[in-house]
Amino acid sequence: FTFSSLSRPSFLPTNKQKMLPLLILAFFSLIPGCHGFVAHPSKQLTAVRTPSAPAQDLRPSSSSSGPPPLTKVNVLPEAFTDNYEDARNYFFIWFFGGQGGFAVALGQFPAQYKKFRALFDMSDDGPTRGGDTVGISPLCLYPRDLSRGDLDMILNNKLSVEQMVEKGPKINYLSERGYLCYPSFVAANGGCNPLTIRAVFDAMSTGDNVSPDVAQAKLDDFANDTSADKSAFKNALLKTKLVGLSSIAFLLFLLGPIVGATCLDALSAGWFPDWPGNDNLPWSLLVGPGFWSIPQYWI
């Protein structure tokens, strides 16, 4: 993956290609949790010692011909498998408790897609000084590299963050409380390249609002960086982008291995505990014995 100069690439990514990084991220976050963290409770085997047994009983003797005996232990609460009514309650708690996380996750994909689309749409907008490029990382997922001249124009802005907030629009509660919002930053840098304005703001925040002291410290750091490749700005931009993507990955990780697997195990233990496919969820829903055989074991 290489950046071209400031001219727009001849190949324009389609909507599907724009969403490819998010789909890859979701795939690799959910696949590890297909079985949750543990096997089905009915298959959990762990070496344990009864309270009355001495500690040395677990040590294999020289005459021992095999490993110590294994005793079945439920990793999840005992009621999860021994009482179908309690298992159903367990399912309802996790299922409805996880709805908030699902709502947040579902809301993130349209928001991220909208943001990616806005980046690609503004890659040709506005004036540009051209010249040498900064060399930002491809992991930032920007449609093209940024001009050093455009970046310097923004970093040389004489307005302080406090003045930007005071003169800029107050579009939300945080901006009314003194936070620097993205529209205020755009208004304070009129005549600058829109994509570069977005990049500088992204280097300060993962969203559309940033604390004024943080913003001022970041802008001062970027402006005082004398390195030829603007490493302070590039590193900050890459860091905030990775933090934003990792937060989505972590949310998917929670919804997959923890909430999803727990709900599925509780569902099977509460409504069809004798179904032969319980030990191989979720694959057994599709491949032998299949979800169509569940009604025969429904209780």
PDB file of N, CA, C and O in Angstrom, residues 190-244:
ATOM      1  N   GLY A 190     -10.212  28.304   8.496  1.00  0.00           N
ATOM      2  CA  GLY A 190     -10.790  28.569   7.189  1.00  0.00           C
ATOM      3  C   GLY A 190      -9.721  28.781   6.139  1.00  0.00           C
ATOM      4  O   GLY A 190      -8.694  29.416   6.378  1.00  0.00           O
ATOM      5  N   GLY A 191      -9.936  28.211   4.965  1.00  0.00           N
ATOM      6  CA  GLY A 191      -8.972  28.334   3.884  1.00  0.00           C
ATOM      7  C   GLY A 191      -7.930  27.243   3.873  1.00  0.00           C
ATOM      8  O   GLY A 191      -7.078  27.210   2.967  1.00  0.00           O
ATOM      9  N   CYS A 192      -7.954  26.348   4.855  1.00  0.00           N
ATOM     10  CA  CYS A 192      -7.000  25.237   4.910  1.00  0.00           C
ATOM     11  C   CYS A 192      -7.602  23.995   4.256  1.00  0.00           C
ATOM     12  O   CYS A 192      -8.811  23.918   4.020  1.00  0.00           O
ATOM     13  N   ASN A 193      -6.764  23.019   3.996  1.00  0.00           N
ATOM     14  CA  ASN A 193      -7.216  21.798   3.351  1.00  0.00           C
ATOM     15  C   ASN A 193      -8.101  20.989   4.299  1.00  0.00           C
ATOM     16  O   ASN A 193      -7.690  20.671   5.423  1.00  0.00           O
ATOM     17  N   PRO A 194      -9.327  20.631   3.887  1.00  0.00           N
ATOM     18  CA  PRO A 194     -10.270  19.948   4.785  1.00  0.00           C
ATOM     19  C   PRO A 194      -9.760  18.609   5.304  1.00  0.00           C
ATOM     20  O   PRO A 194      -9.955  18.285   6.484  1.00  0.00           O
ATOM     21  N   LEU A 195      -9.122  17.810   4.450  1.00  0.00           N
ATOM     22  CA  LEU A 195      -8.637  16.505   4.895  1.00  0.00           C
ATOM     23  C   LEU A 195      -7.540  16.657   5.941  1.00  0.00           C
ATOM     24  O   LEU A 195      -7.483  15.888   6.908  1.00  0.00           O
ATOM     25  N   THR A 196      -6.690  17.651   5.779  1.00  0.00           N
ATOM     26  CA  THR A 196      -5.624  17.895   6.754  1.00  0.00           C
ATOM     27  C   THR A 196      -6.197  18.401   8.072  1.00  0.00           C
ATOM     28  O   THR A 196      -5.705  18.047   9.145  1.00  0.00           O
ATOM     29  N   ILE A 197      -7.238  19.227   7.999  1.00  0.00           N
ATOM     30  CA  ILE A 197      -7.908  19.689   9.221  1.00  0.00           C
ATOM     31  C   ILE A 197      -8.464  18.489   9.988  1.00  0.00           C
ATOM     32  O   ILE A 197      -8.294  18.382  11.208  1.00  0.00           O
ATOM     33  N   ARG A 198      -9.103  17.580   9.277  1.00  0.00           N
ATOM     34  CA  ARG A 198      -9.648  16.377   9.910  1.00  0.00           C
ATOM     35  C   ARG A 198      -8.538  15.533  10.531  1.00  0.00           C
ATOM     36  O   ARG A 198      -8.690  14.981  11.627  1.00  0.00           O
ATOM     37  N   ALA A 199      -7.408  15.426   9.847  1.00  0.00           N
ATOM     38  CA  ALA A 199      -6.297  14.622  10.342  1.00  0.00           C
ATOM     39  C   ALA A 199      -5.706  15.213  11.616  1.00  0.00           C
ATOM     40  O   ALA A 199      -5.399  14.485  12.563  1.00  0.00           O
ATOM     41  N   VAL A 200      -5.555  16.530  11.655  1.00  0.00           N
ATOM     42  CA  VAL A 200      -5.004  17.167  12.854  1.00  0.00           C
ATOM     43  C   VAL A 200      -5.956  16.981  14.027  1.00  0.00           C
ATOM     44  O   VAL A 200      -5.518  16.700  15.160  1.00  0.00           O
ATOM     45  N   PHE A 201      -7.242  17.120  13.785  1.00  0.00           N
ATOM     46  CA  PHE A 201      -8.201  16.920  14.873  1.00  0.00           C
ATOM     47  C   PHE A 201      -8.208  15.465  15.314  1.00  0.00           C
ATOM     48  O   PHE A 201      -8.320  15.174  16.514  1.00  0.00           O
ATOM     49  N   ASP A 202      -8.118  14.531  14.369  1.00  0.00           N
ATOM     50  CA  ASP A 202      -8.073  13.111  14.719  1.00  0.00           C
ATOM     51  C   ASP A 202      -6.838  12.781  15.535  1.00  0.00           C
ATOM     52  O   ASP A 202      -6.853  11.833  16.330  1.00  0.00           O
ATOM     53  N   ALA A 203      -5.767  13.514  15.335  1.00  0.00           N
ATOM     54  CA  ALA A 203      -4.548  13.279  16.115  1.00  0.00           C
ATOM     55  C   ALA A 203      -4.701  13.735  17.556  1.00  0.00           C
ATOM     56  O   ALA A 203      -3.902  13.352  18.418  1.00  0.00           O
ATOM     57  N   MET A 204      -5.735  14.529  17.837  1.00  0.00           N
ATOM     58  CA  MET A 204      -5.966  15.013  19.193  1.00  0.00           C
ATOM     59  C   MET A 204      -7.081  14.248  19.901  1.00  0.00           C
ATOM     60  O   MET A 204      -7.131  14.254  21.134  1.00  0.00           O
ATOM     61  N   SER A 205      -7.980  13.624  19.158  1.00  0.00           N
ATOM     62  CA  SER A 205      -9.142  12.986  19.769  1.00  0.00           C
ATOM     63  C   SER A 205      -9.633  11.847  18.898  1.00  0.00           C
ATOM     64  O   SER A 205      -9.468  11.868  17.674  1.00  0.00           O
ATOM     65  N   THR A 206     -10.253  10.844  19.543  1.00  0.00           N
ATOM     66  CA  THR A 206     -10.855   9.737  18.804  1.00  0.00           C
ATOM     67  C   THR A 206     -12.282  10.045  18.372  1.00  0.00           C
ATOM     68  O   THR A 206     -12.889   9.272  17.639  1.00  0.00           O
ATOM     69  N   GLY A 207     -12.825  11.181  18.836  1.00  0.00           N
ATOM     70  CA  GLY A 207     -14.183  11.562  18.471  1.00  0.00           C
ATOM     71  C   GLY A 207     -14.230  12.947  17.868  1.00  0.00           C
ATOM     72  O   GLY A 207     -13.295  13.379  17.189  1.00  0.00           O
ATOM     73  N   ASP A 208     -15.301  13.676  18.144  1.00  0.00           N
ATOM     74  CA  ASP A 208     -15.488  15.016  17.593  1.00  0.00           C
ATOM     75  C   ASP A 208     -15.395  16.097  18.662  1.00  0.00           C
ATOM     76  O   ASP A 208     -15.763  17.247  18.412  1.00  0.00           O
ATOM     77  N   ASN A 209     -14.936  15.737  19.857  1.00  0.00           N
ATOM     78  CA  ASN A 209     -14.740  16.697  20.933  1.00  0.00           C
ATOM     79  C   ASN A 209     -13.434  16.379  21.658  1.00  0.00           C
ATOM     80  O   ASN A 209     -13.065  15.212  21.767  1.00  0.00           O
ATOM     81  N   VAL A 210     -12.767  17.408  22.136  1.00  0.00           N
ATOM     82  CA  VAL A 210     -11.506  17.210  22.849  1.00  0.00           C
ATOM     83  C   VAL A 210     -11.379  18.279  23.928  1.00  0.00           C
ATOM     84  O   VAL A 210     -11.791  19.430  23.742  1.00  0.00           O
ATOM     85  N   SER A 211     -10.814  17.886  25.059  1.00  0.00           N
ATOM     86  CA  SER A 211     -10.601  18.818  26.158  1.00  0.00           C
ATOM     87  C   SER A 211      -9.673  19.946  25.707  1.00  0.00           C
ATOM     88  O   SER A 211      -8.687  19.696  24.996  1.00  0.00           O
ATOM     89  N   PRO A 212      -9.937  21.190  26.089  1.00  0.00           N
ATOM     90  CA  PRO A 212      -9.122  22.315  25.606  1.00  0.00           C
ATOM     91  C   PRO A 212      -7.661  22.232  26.024  1.00  0.00           C
ATOM     92  O   PRO A 212      -6.781  22.598  25.240  1.00  0.00           O
ATOM     93  N   ASP A 213      -7.381  21.752  27.245  1.00  0.00           N
ATOM     94  CA  ASP A 213      -5.982  21.645  27.660  1.00  0.00           C
ATOM     95  C   ASP A 213      -5.244  20.573  26.879  1.00  0.00           C
ATOM     96  O   ASP A 213      -4.073  20.736  26.519  1.00  0.00           O
ATOM     97  N   VAL A 214      -5.938  19.461  26.589  1.00  0.00           N
ATOM     98  CA  VAL A 214      -5.325  18.410  25.773  1.00  0.00           C
ATOM     99  C   VAL A 214      -5.080  18.908  24.358  1.00  0.00           C
ATOM    100  O   VAL A 214      -4.006  18.683  23.780  1.00  0.00           O
ATOM    101  N   ALA A 215      -6.064  19.593  23.789  1.00  0.00           N
ATOM    102  CA  ALA A 215      -5.921  20.107  22.420  1.00  0.00           C
ATOM    103  C   ALA A 215      -4.777  21.107  22.328  1.00  0.00           C
ATOM    104  O   ALA A 215      -3.980  21.062  21.380  1.00  0.00           O
ATOM    105  N   GLN A 216      -4.674  22.010  23.294  1.00  0.00           N
ATOM    106  CA  GLN A 216      -3.613  23.010  23.252  1.00  0.00           C
ATOM    107  C   GLN A 216      -2.241  22.365  23.391  1.00  0.00           C
ATOM    108  O   GLN A 216      -1.286  22.736  22.688  1.00  0.00           O
ATOM    109  N   ALA A 217      -2.126  21.381  24.281  1.00  0.00           N
ATOM    110  CA  ALA A 217      -0.854  20.690  24.456  1.00  0.00           C
ATOM    111  C   ALA A 217      -0.459  19.940  23.193  1.00  0.00           C
ATOM    112  O   ALA A 217       0.720  19.951  22.803  1.00  0.00           O
ATOM    113  N   LYS A 218      -1.433  19.307  22.550  1.00  0.00           N
ATOM    114  CA  LYS A 218      -1.143  18.575  21.314  1.00  0.00           C
ATOM    115  C   LYS A 218      -0.719  19.528  20.195  1.00  0.00           C
ATOM    116  O   LYS A 218       0.272  19.268  19.485  1.00  0.00           O
ATOM    117  N   LEU A 219      -1.453  20.611  20.015  1.00  0.00           N
ATOM    118  CA  LEU A 219      -1.111  21.555  18.951  1.00  0.00           C
ATOM    119  C   LEU A 219       0.259  22.177  19.182  1.00  0.00           C
ATOM    120  O   LEU A 219       1.032  22.372  18.229  1.00  0.00           O
ATOM    121  N   ASP A 220       0.578  22.497  20.436  1.00  0.00           N
ATOM    122  CA  ASP A 220       1.905  23.037  20.734  1.00  0.00           C
ATOM    123  C   ASP A 220       2.992  22.015  20.439  1.00  0.00           C
ATOM    124  O   ASP A 220       4.067  22.357  19.913  1.00  0.00           O
ATOM    125  N   ASP A 221       2.707  20.764  20.774  1.00  0.00           N
ATOM    126  CA  ASP A 221       3.674  19.694  20.516  1.00  0.00           C
ATOM    127  C   ASP A 221       3.899  19.517  19.025  1.00  0.00           C
ATOM    128  O   ASP A 221       5.042  19.362  18.562  1.00  0.00           O
ATOM    129  N   PHE A 222       2.824  19.540  18.242  1.00  0.00           N
ATOM    130  CA  PHE A 222       2.953  19.394  16.790  1.00  0.00           C
ATOM    131  C   PHE A 222       3.709  20.583  16.182  1.00  0.00           C
ATOM    132  O   PHE A 222       4.570  20.406  15.303  1.00  0.00           O
ATOM    133  N   ALA A 223       3.389  21.787  16.653  1.00  0.00           N
ATOM    134  CA  ALA A 223       4.007  22.983  16.088  1.00  0.00           C
ATOM    135  C   ALA A 223       5.485  23.083  16.441  1.00  0.00           C
ATOM    136  O   ALA A 223       6.282  23.603  15.650  1.00  0.00           O
ATOM    137  N   ASN A 224       5.864  22.594  17.613  1.00  0.00           N
ATOM    138  CA  ASN A 224       7.258  22.695  18.053  1.00  0.00           C
ATOM    139  C   ASN A 224       8.126  21.531  17.564  1.00  0.00           C
ATOM    140  O   ASN A 224       9.331  21.507  17.826  1.00  0.00           O
ATOM    141  N   ASP A 225       7.507  20.592  16.879  1.00  0.00           N
ATOM    142  CA  ASP A 225       8.268  19.455  16.343  1.00  0.00           C
ATOM    143  C   ASP A 225       9.077  19.908  15.132  1.00  0.00           C
ATOM    144  O   ASP A 225       8.522  20.319  14.112  1.00  0.00           O
ATOM    145  N   THR A 226      10.389  19.827  15.239  1.00  0.00           N
ATOM    146  CA  THR A 226      11.274  20.290  14.164  1.00  0.00           C
ATOM    147  C   THR A 226      11.736  19.167  13.249  1.00  0.00           C
ATOM    148  O   THR A 226      12.540  19.405  12.343  1.00  0.00           O
ATOM    149  N   SER A 227      11.258  17.961  13.491  1.00  0.00           N
ATOM    150  CA  SER A 227      11.688  16.838  12.646  1.00  0.00           C
ATOM    151  C   SER A 227      11.142  17.010  11.232  1.00  0.00           C
ATOM    152  O   SER A 227      10.068  17.579  11.019  1.00  0.00           O
ATOM    153  N   ALA A 228      11.892  16.491  10.275  1.00  0.00           N
ATOM    154  CA  ALA A 228      11.517  16.663   8.876  1.00  0.00           C
ATOM    155  C   ALA A 228      10.255  15.891   8.523  1.00  0.00           C
ATOM    156  O   ALA A 228       9.507  16.290   7.616  1.00  0.00           O
ATOM    157  N   ASP A 229       9.998  14.790   9.207  1.00  0.00           N
ATOM    158  CA  ASP A 229       8.844  13.958   8.855  1.00  0.00           C
ATOM    159  C   ASP A 229       7.640  14.198   9.752  1.00  0.00           C
ATOM    160  O   ASP A 229       6.665  13.448   9.703  1.00  0.00           O
ATOM    161  N   LYS A 230       7.708  15.245  10.607  1.00  0.00           N
ATOM    162  CA  LYS A 230       6.586  15.565  11.493  1.00  0.00           C
ATOM    163  C   LYS A 230       6.183  14.337  12.318  1.00  0.00           C
ATOM    164  O   LYS A 230       5.019  13.946  12.394  1.00  0.00           O
ATOM    165  N   SER A 231       7.154  13.729  12.961  1.00  0.00           N
ATOM    166  CA  SER A 231       6.921  12.474  13.674  1.00  0.00           C
ATOM    167  C   SER A 231       5.941  12.625  14.835  1.00  0.00           C
ATOM    168  O   SER A 231       5.181  11.702  15.133  1.00  0.00           O
ATOM    169  N   ALA A 232       5.940  13.773  15.516  1.00  0.00           N
ATOM    170  CA  ALA A 232       5.018  13.965  16.640  1.00  0.00           C
ATOM    171  C   ALA A 232       3.569  13.881  16.165  1.00  0.00           C
ATOM    172  O   ALA A 232       2.731  13.226  16.798  1.00  0.00           O
ATOM    173  N   PHE A 233       3.274  14.538  15.061  1.00  0.00           N
ATOM    174  CA  PHE A 233       1.915  14.494  14.512  1.00  0.00           C
ATOM    175  C   PHE A 233       1.572  13.105  13.997  1.00  0.00           C
ATOM    176  O   PHE A 233       0.492  12.570  14.286  1.00  0.00           O
ATOM    177  N   LYS A 234       2.475  12.493  13.256  1.00  0.00           N
ATOM    178  CA  LYS A 234       2.200  11.180  12.670  1.00  0.00           C
ATOM    179  C   LYS A 234       1.967  10.130  13.748  1.00  0.00           C
ATOM    180  O   LYS A 234       1.056   9.309  13.648  1.00  0.00           O
ATOM    181  N   ASN A 235       2.792  10.146  14.783  1.00  0.00           N
ATOM    182  CA  ASN A 235       2.640   9.160  15.856  1.00  0.00           C
ATOM    183  C   ASN A 235       1.336   9.354  16.622  1.00  0.00           C
ATOM    184  O   ASN A 235       0.673   8.381  16.994  1.00  0.00           O
ATOM    185  N   ALA A 236       0.983  10.611  16.861  1.00  0.00           N
ATOM    186  CA  ALA A 236      -0.269  10.886  17.577  1.00  0.00           C
ATOM    187  C   ALA A 236      -1.475  10.454  16.745  1.00  0.00           C
ATOM    188  O   ALA A 236      -2.442   9.893  17.275  1.00  0.00           O
ATOM    189  N   LEU A 237      -1.445  10.705  15.446  1.00  0.00           N
ATOM    190  CA  LEU A 237      -2.546  10.315  14.573  1.00  0.00           C
ATOM    191  C   LEU A 237      -2.691   8.796  14.538  1.00  0.00           C
ATOM    192  O   LEU A 237      -3.802   8.266  14.656  1.00  0.00           O
ATOM    193  N   LEU A 238      -1.579   8.102  14.403  1.00  0.00           N
ATOM    194  CA  LEU A 238      -1.628   6.638  14.365  1.00  0.00           C
ATOM    195  C   LEU A 238      -2.142   6.083  15.687  1.00  0.00           C
ATOM    196  O   LEU A 238      -2.940   5.137  15.710  1.00  0.00           O
ATOM    197  N   LYS A 239      -1.705   6.674  16.784  1.00  0.00           N
ATOM    198  CA  LYS A 239      -2.127   6.190  18.098  1.00  0.00           C
ATOM    199  C   LYS A 239      -3.631   6.334  18.297  1.00  0.00           C
ATOM    200  O   LYS A 239      -4.301   5.396  18.742  1.00  0.00           O
ATOM    201  N   THR A 240      -4.190   7.496  17.983  1.00  0.00           N
ATOM    202  CA  THR A 240      -5.623   7.694  18.182  1.00  0.00           C
ATOM    203  C   THR A 240      -6.445   6.801  17.252  1.00  0.00           C
ATOM    204  O   THR A 240      -7.507   6.305  17.643  1.00  0.00           O
ATOM    205  N   LYS A 241      -5.962   6.580  16.057  1.00  0.00           N
ATOM    206  CA  LYS A 241      -6.679   5.702  15.132  1.00  0.00           C
ATOM    207  C   LYS A 241      -6.690   4.267  15.650  1.00  0.00           C
ATOM    208  O   LYS A 241      -7.720   3.578  15.602  1.00  0.00           O
ATOM    209  N   LEU A 242      -5.544   3.794  16.143  1.00  0.00           N
ATOM    210  CA  LEU A 242      -5.475   2.431  16.667  1.00  0.00           C
ATOM    211  C   LEU A 242      -6.311   2.281  17.930  1.00  0.00           C
ATOM    212  O   LEU A 242      -6.928   1.239  18.154  1.00  0.00           O
ATOM    213  N   VAL A 243      -6.338   3.320  18.755  1.00  0.00           N
ATOM    214  CA  VAL A 243      -7.171   3.273  19.963  1.00  0.00           C
ATOM    215  C   VAL A 243      -8.648   3.167  19.590  1.00  0.00           C
ATOM    216  O   VAL A 243      -9.409   2.390  20.182  1.00  0.00           O
ATOM    217  N   GLY A 244      -9.070   3.937  18.593  1.00  0.00           N
ATOM    218  CA  GLY A 244     -10.461   3.889  18.166  1.00  0.00           C
ATOM    219  C   GLY A 244     -10.850   2.534  17.607  1.00  0.00           C
ATOM    220  O   GLY A 244     -11.908   1.990  17.939  1.00  0.00           O
TER     221      GLY A 244
END
